[in-house]
């Protein structure tokens, strides 16, 4: 099953929520790793670090929802590439975008 992510303002984050991605500071250093469960102390510390928003886990998709989402992205990718020829560069780009989008959906 795919995980549903939500981008939240730090003010809307609550203790007990799980980070869906590594949380980085302005220099790219990991403040909290993916999967961390937020605590009140962490939220206070993040405010001091100037963090404005973060991504949290909001739930999981059912297999039916996941299939719908994949179909939607496949259709969008088809539309994006509808007028392009099958040159190696276009084929590679299409494959890269498809792999990226369908594995993250």
PDB file of N, CA and C in Angstrom, residues 22-79:
ATOM      1  N   UNK A  22      12.773  12.774   5.535  1.00  0.00           N
ATOM      2  CA  UNK A  22      13.773  13.389   6.402  1.00  0.00           C
ATOM      3  C   UNK A  22      13.467  14.874   6.497  1.00  0.00           C
ATOM      4  N   UNK A  23      13.648  15.433   7.684  1.00  0.00           N
ATOM      5  CA  UNK A  23      13.449  16.868   7.881  1.00  0.00           C
ATOM      6  C   UNK A  23      14.826  17.521   7.891  1.00  0.00           C
ATOM      7  N   UNK A  24      15.051  18.422   6.924  1.00  0.00           N
ATOM      8  CA  UNK A  24      16.357  19.050   6.748  1.00  0.00           C
ATOM      9  C   UNK A  24      16.333  20.500   7.189  1.00  0.00           C
ATOM     10  N   UNK A  25      17.497  20.988   7.661  1.00  0.00           N
ATOM     11  CA  UNK A  25      17.613  22.414   7.960  1.00  0.00           C
ATOM     12  C   UNK A  25      18.021  23.157   6.690  1.00  0.00           C
ATOM     13  N   UNK A  26      18.247  24.430   6.785  1.00  0.00           N
ATOM     14  CA  UNK A  26      18.577  25.248   5.632  1.00  0.00           C
ATOM     15  C   UNK A  26      19.880  24.863   4.947  1.00  0.00           C
ATOM     16  N   UNK A  27      20.779  24.207   5.661  1.00  0.00           N
ATOM     17  CA  UNK A  27      22.048  23.776   5.088  1.00  0.00           C
ATOM     18  C   UNK A  27      22.001  22.345   4.569  1.00  0.00           C
ATOM     19  N   UNK A  28      20.838  21.695   4.679  1.00  0.00           N
ATOM     20  CA  UNK A  28      20.700  20.327   4.188  1.00  0.00           C
ATOM     21  C   UNK A  28      21.044  19.262   5.194  1.00  0.00           C
ATOM     22  N   UNK A  29      21.253  19.629   6.432  1.00  0.00           N
ATOM     23  CA  UNK A  29      21.544  18.658   7.486  1.00  0.00           C
ATOM     24  C   UNK A  29      20.244  18.043   7.997  1.00  0.00           C
ATOM     25  N   UNK A  30      20.274  16.760   8.280  1.00  0.00           N
ATOM     26  CA  UNK A  30      19.077  16.073   8.768  1.00  0.00           C
ATOM     27  C   UNK A  30      18.836  16.454  10.223  1.00  0.00           C
ATOM     28  N   UNK A  31      17.693  17.095  10.461  1.00  0.00           N
ATOM     29  CA  UNK A  31      17.294  17.409  11.832  1.00  0.00           C
ATOM     30  C   UNK A  31      16.587  16.212  12.461  1.00  0.00           C
ATOM     31  N   UNK A  32      15.686  15.599  11.682  1.00  0.00           N
ATOM     32  CA  UNK A  32      14.964  14.403  12.135  1.00  0.00           C
ATOM     33  C   UNK A  32      14.826  13.453  10.950  1.00  0.00           C
ATOM     34  N   UNK A  33      15.080  12.166  11.159  1.00  0.00           N
ATOM     35  CA  UNK A  33      14.962  11.221  10.052  1.00  0.00           C
ATOM     36  C   UNK A  33      13.511  10.852   9.753  1.00  0.00           C
ATOM     37  N   UNK A  34      13.309  10.380   8.524  1.00  0.00           N
ATOM     38  CA  UNK A  34      11.999   9.877   8.115  1.00  0.00           C
ATOM     39  C   UNK A  34      11.536   8.836   9.121  1.00  0.00           C
ATOM     40  N   UNK A  35      10.255   8.864   9.449  1.00  0.00           N
ATOM     41  CA  UNK A  35       9.691   7.895  10.381  1.00  0.00           C
ATOM     42  C   UNK A  35       9.696   8.339  11.826  1.00  0.00           C
ATOM     43  N   UNK A  36      10.322   9.489  12.113  1.00  0.00           N
ATOM     44  CA  UNK A  36      10.336   9.995  13.488  1.00  0.00           C
ATOM     45  C   UNK A  36       8.929  10.344  13.936  1.00  0.00           C
ATOM     46  N   UNK A  37       8.629  10.002  15.171  1.00  0.00           N
ATOM     47  CA  UNK A  37       7.348  10.385  15.773  1.00  0.00           C
ATOM     48  C   UNK A  37       7.573  11.697  16.511  1.00  0.00           C
ATOM     49  N   UNK A  38       6.809  12.712  16.144  1.00  0.00           N
ATOM     50  CA  UNK A  38       6.995  14.033  16.733  1.00  0.00           C
ATOM     51  C   UNK A  38       6.578  14.080  18.191  1.00  0.00           C
ATOM     52  N   UNK A  39       7.360  14.785  18.990  1.00  0.00           N
ATOM     53  CA  UNK A  39       7.028  15.029  20.396  1.00  0.00           C
ATOM     54  C   UNK A  39       6.900  16.541  20.583  1.00  0.00           C
ATOM     55  N   UNK A  40       6.377  16.952  21.714  1.00  0.00           N
ATOM     56  CA  UNK A  40       6.259  18.386  22.013  1.00  0.00           C
ATOM     57  C   UNK A  40       7.639  19.038  22.033  1.00  0.00           C
ATOM     58  N   UNK A  41       8.633  18.333  22.597  1.00  0.00           N
ATOM     59  CA  UNK A  41       9.985  18.877  22.654  1.00  0.00           C
ATOM     60  C   UNK A  41      10.555  19.082  21.241  1.00  0.00           C
ATOM     61  N   UNK A  42      10.299  18.114  20.357  1.00  0.00           N
ATOM     62  CA  UNK A  42      10.771  18.242  18.976  1.00  0.00           C
ATOM     63  C   UNK A  42      10.129  19.444  18.298  1.00  0.00           C
ATOM     64  N   UNK A  43       8.833  19.610  18.467  1.00  0.00           N
ATOM     65  CA  UNK A  43       8.126  20.723  17.837  1.00  0.00           C
ATOM     66  C   UNK A  43       8.668  22.063  18.329  1.00  0.00           C
ATOM     67  N   UNK A  44       8.959  22.173  19.623  1.00  0.00           N
ATOM     68  CA  UNK A  44       9.538  23.396  20.180  1.00  0.00           C
ATOM     69  C   UNK A  44      10.921  23.643  19.587  1.00  0.00           C
ATOM     70  N   UNK A  45      11.723  22.596  19.480  1.00  0.00           N
ATOM     71  CA  UNK A  45      13.064  22.713  18.909  1.00  0.00           C
ATOM     72  C   UNK A  45      13.011  23.115  17.432  1.00  0.00           C
ATOM     73  N   UNK A  46      12.047  22.573  16.694  1.00  0.00           N
ATOM     74  CA  UNK A  46      11.924  22.902  15.274  1.00  0.00           C
ATOM     75  C   UNK A  46      11.586  24.380  15.082  1.00  0.00           C
ATOM     76  N   UNK A  47      10.782  24.930  15.989  1.00  0.00           N
ATOM     77  CA  UNK A  47      10.473  26.362  15.925  1.00  0.00           C
ATOM     78  C   UNK A  47      11.745  27.178  16.077  1.00  0.00           C
ATOM     79  N   UNK A  48      12.617  26.771  17.014  1.00  0.00           N
ATOM     80  CA  UNK A  48      13.877  27.486  17.235  1.00  0.00           C
ATOM     81  C   UNK A  48      14.794  27.389  16.012  1.00  0.00           C
ATOM     82  N   UNK A  49      14.690  26.294  15.264  1.00  0.00           N
ATOM     83  CA  UNK A  49      15.507  26.109  14.058  1.00  0.00           C
ATOM     84  C   UNK A  49      14.907  26.823  12.841  1.00  0.00           C
ATOM     85  N   UNK A  50      13.761  27.455  13.002  1.00  0.00           N
ATOM     86  CA  UNK A  50      13.154  28.207  11.912  1.00  0.00           C
ATOM     87  C   UNK A  50      12.441  27.349  10.882  1.00  0.00           C
ATOM     88  N   UNK A  51      12.040  26.148  11.270  1.00  0.00           N
ATOM     89  CA  UNK A  51      11.318  25.260  10.356  1.00  0.00           C
ATOM     90  C   UNK A  51       9.892  25.776  10.224  1.00  0.00           C
ATOM     91  N   UNK A  52       9.448  25.975   8.979  1.00  0.00           N
ATOM     92  CA  UNK A  52       8.103  26.518   8.737  1.00  0.00           C
ATOM     93  C   UNK A  52       7.087  25.424   8.443  1.00  0.00           C
ATOM     94  N   UNK A  53       7.521  24.326   7.796  1.00  0.00           N
ATOM     95  CA  UNK A  53       6.584  23.271   7.443  1.00  0.00           C
ATOM     96  C   UNK A  53       7.305  21.928   7.405  1.00  0.00           C
ATOM     97  N   UNK A  54       6.513  20.859   7.383  1.00  0.00           N
ATOM     98  CA  UNK A  54       7.048  19.507   7.323  1.00  0.00           C
ATOM     99  C   UNK A  54       6.030  18.574   6.701  1.00  0.00           C
ATOM    100  N   UNK A  55       6.517  17.398   6.252  1.00  0.00           N
ATOM    101  CA  UNK A  55       5.628  16.397   5.641  1.00  0.00           C
ATOM    102  C   UNK A  55       5.408  15.267   6.642  1.00  0.00           C
ATOM    103  N   UNK A  56       4.139  14.931   6.840  1.00  0.00           N
ATOM    104  CA  UNK A  56       3.788  13.866   7.766  1.00  0.00           C
ATOM    105  C   UNK A  56       2.971  12.794   7.052  1.00  0.00           C
ATOM    106  N   UNK A  57       2.937  11.616   7.665  1.00  0.00           N
ATOM    107  CA  UNK A  57       2.126  10.514   7.159  1.00  0.00           C
ATOM    108  C   UNK A  57       0.683  10.795   7.547  1.00  0.00           C
ATOM    109  N   UNK A  58      -0.215  10.747   6.548  1.00  0.00           N
ATOM    110  CA  UNK A  58      -1.623  11.045   6.807  1.00  0.00           C
ATOM    111  C   UNK A  58      -2.510   9.809   6.671  1.00  0.00           C
ATOM    112  N   UNK A  59      -1.940   8.679   6.293  1.00  0.00           N
ATOM    113  CA  UNK A  59      -2.725   7.458   6.144  1.00  0.00           C
ATOM    114  C   UNK A  59      -2.184   6.600   5.019  1.00  0.00           C
ATOM    115  N   UNK A  60      -2.952   5.601   4.630  1.00  0.00           N
ATOM    116  CA  UNK A  60      -2.564   4.702   3.550  1.00  0.00           C
ATOM    117  C   UNK A  60      -3.698   4.589   2.544  1.00  0.00           C
ATOM    118  N   UNK A  61      -3.322   4.392   1.288  1.00  0.00           N
ATOM    119  CA  UNK A  61      -4.307   4.181   0.238  1.00  0.00           C
ATOM    120  C   UNK A  61      -4.745   2.716   0.220  1.00  0.00           C
ATOM    121  N   UNK A  62      -6.001   2.499  -0.105  1.00  0.00           N
ATOM    122  CA  UNK A  62      -6.469   1.134  -0.334  1.00  0.00           C
ATOM    123  C   UNK A  62      -5.913   0.683  -1.684  1.00  0.00           C
ATOM    124  N   UNK A  63      -5.896  -0.619  -1.968  1.00  0.00           N
ATOM    125  CA  UNK A  63      -5.433  -1.073  -3.285  1.00  0.00           C
ATOM    126  C   UNK A  63      -6.221  -0.435  -4.436  1.00  0.00           C
ATOM    127  N   UNK A  64      -7.518  -0.222  -4.247  1.00  0.00           N
ATOM    128  CA  UNK A  64      -8.334   0.400  -5.287  1.00  0.00           C
ATOM    129  C   UNK A  64      -7.925   1.854  -5.513  1.00  0.00           C
ATOM    130  N   UNK A  65      -7.694   2.590  -4.427  1.00  0.00           N
ATOM    131  CA  UNK A  65      -7.267   3.983  -4.545  1.00  0.00           C
ATOM    132  C   UNK A  65      -5.890   4.074  -5.195  1.00  0.00           C
ATOM    133  N   UNK A  66      -5.020   3.145  -4.841  1.00  0.00           N
ATOM    134  CA  UNK A  66      -3.679   3.125  -5.422  1.00  0.00           C
ATOM    135  C   UNK A  66      -3.744   2.851  -6.931  1.00  0.00           C
ATOM    136  N   UNK A  67      -4.601   1.923  -7.345  1.00  0.00           N
ATOM    137  CA  UNK A  67      -4.767   1.628  -8.769  1.00  0.00           C
ATOM    138  C   UNK A  67      -5.320   2.844  -9.512  1.00  0.00           C
ATOM    139  N   UNK A  68      -6.275   3.548  -8.916  1.00  0.00           N
ATOM    140  CA  UNK A  68      -6.824   4.767  -9.524  1.00  0.00           C
ATOM    141  C   UNK A  68      -5.757   5.836  -9.680  1.00  0.00           C
ATOM    142  N   UNK A  69      -4.954   6.003  -8.660  1.00  0.00           N
ATOM    143  CA  UNK A  69      -3.900   7.003  -8.678  1.00  0.00           C
ATOM    144  C   UNK A  69      -2.861   6.690  -9.763  1.00  0.00           C
ATOM    145  N   UNK A  70      -2.469   5.416  -9.874  1.00  0.00           N
ATOM    146  CA  UNK A  70      -1.516   5.019 -10.911  1.00  0.00           C
ATOM    147  C   UNK A  70      -2.111   5.251 -12.302  1.00  0.00           C
ATOM    148  N   UNK A  71      -3.377   4.912 -12.493  1.00  0.00           N
ATOM    149  CA  UNK A  71      -4.031   5.131 -13.787  1.00  0.00           C
ATOM    150  C   UNK A  71      -4.058   6.622 -14.123  1.00  0.00           C
ATOM    151  N   UNK A  72      -4.333   7.436 -13.127  1.00  0.00           N
ATOM    152  CA  UNK A  72      -4.366   8.887 -13.320  1.00  0.00           C
ATOM    153  C   UNK A  72      -2.990   9.397 -13.767  1.00  0.00           C
ATOM    154  N   UNK A  73      -1.922   8.962 -13.100  1.00  0.00           N
ATOM    155  CA  UNK A  73      -0.586   9.414 -13.465  1.00  0.00           C
ATOM    156  C   UNK A  73      -0.158   8.877 -14.824  1.00  0.00           C
ATOM    157  N   UNK A  74      -0.530   7.636 -15.141  1.00  0.00           N
ATOM    158  CA  UNK A  74      -0.203   7.096 -16.465  1.00  0.00           C
ATOM    159  C   UNK A  74      -0.860   7.944 -17.564  1.00  0.00           C
ATOM    160  N   UNK A  75      -2.115   8.331 -17.332  1.00  0.00           N
ATOM    161  CA  UNK A  75      -2.842   9.148 -18.293  1.00  0.00           C
ATOM    162  C   UNK A  75      -2.185  10.529 -18.441  1.00  0.00           C
ATOM    163  N   UNK A  76      -1.761  11.122 -17.330  1.00  0.00           N
ATOM    164  CA  UNK A  76      -1.096  12.423 -17.386  1.00  0.00           C
ATOM    165  C   UNK A  76       0.228  12.334 -18.137  1.00  0.00           C
ATOM    166  N   UNK A  77       0.981  11.264 -17.907  1.00  0.00           N
ATOM    167  CA  UNK A  77       2.266  11.088 -18.589  1.00  0.00           C
ATOM    168  C   UNK A  77       2.036  10.897 -20.083  1.00  0.00           C
ATOM    169  N   UNK A  78       1.009  10.108 -20.438  1.00  0.00           N
ATOM    170  CA  UNK A  78       0.670   9.935 -21.861  1.00  0.00           C
ATOM    171  C   UNK A  78       0.370  11.284 -22.506  1.00  0.00           C
ATOM    172  N   UNK A  79      -0.377  12.102 -21.812  1.00  0.00           N
ATOM    173  CA  UNK A  79      -0.737  13.421 -22.348  1.00  0.00           C
ATOM    174  C   UNK A  79       0.501  14.303 -22.516  1.00  0.00           C
TER     175      UNK A  79
END
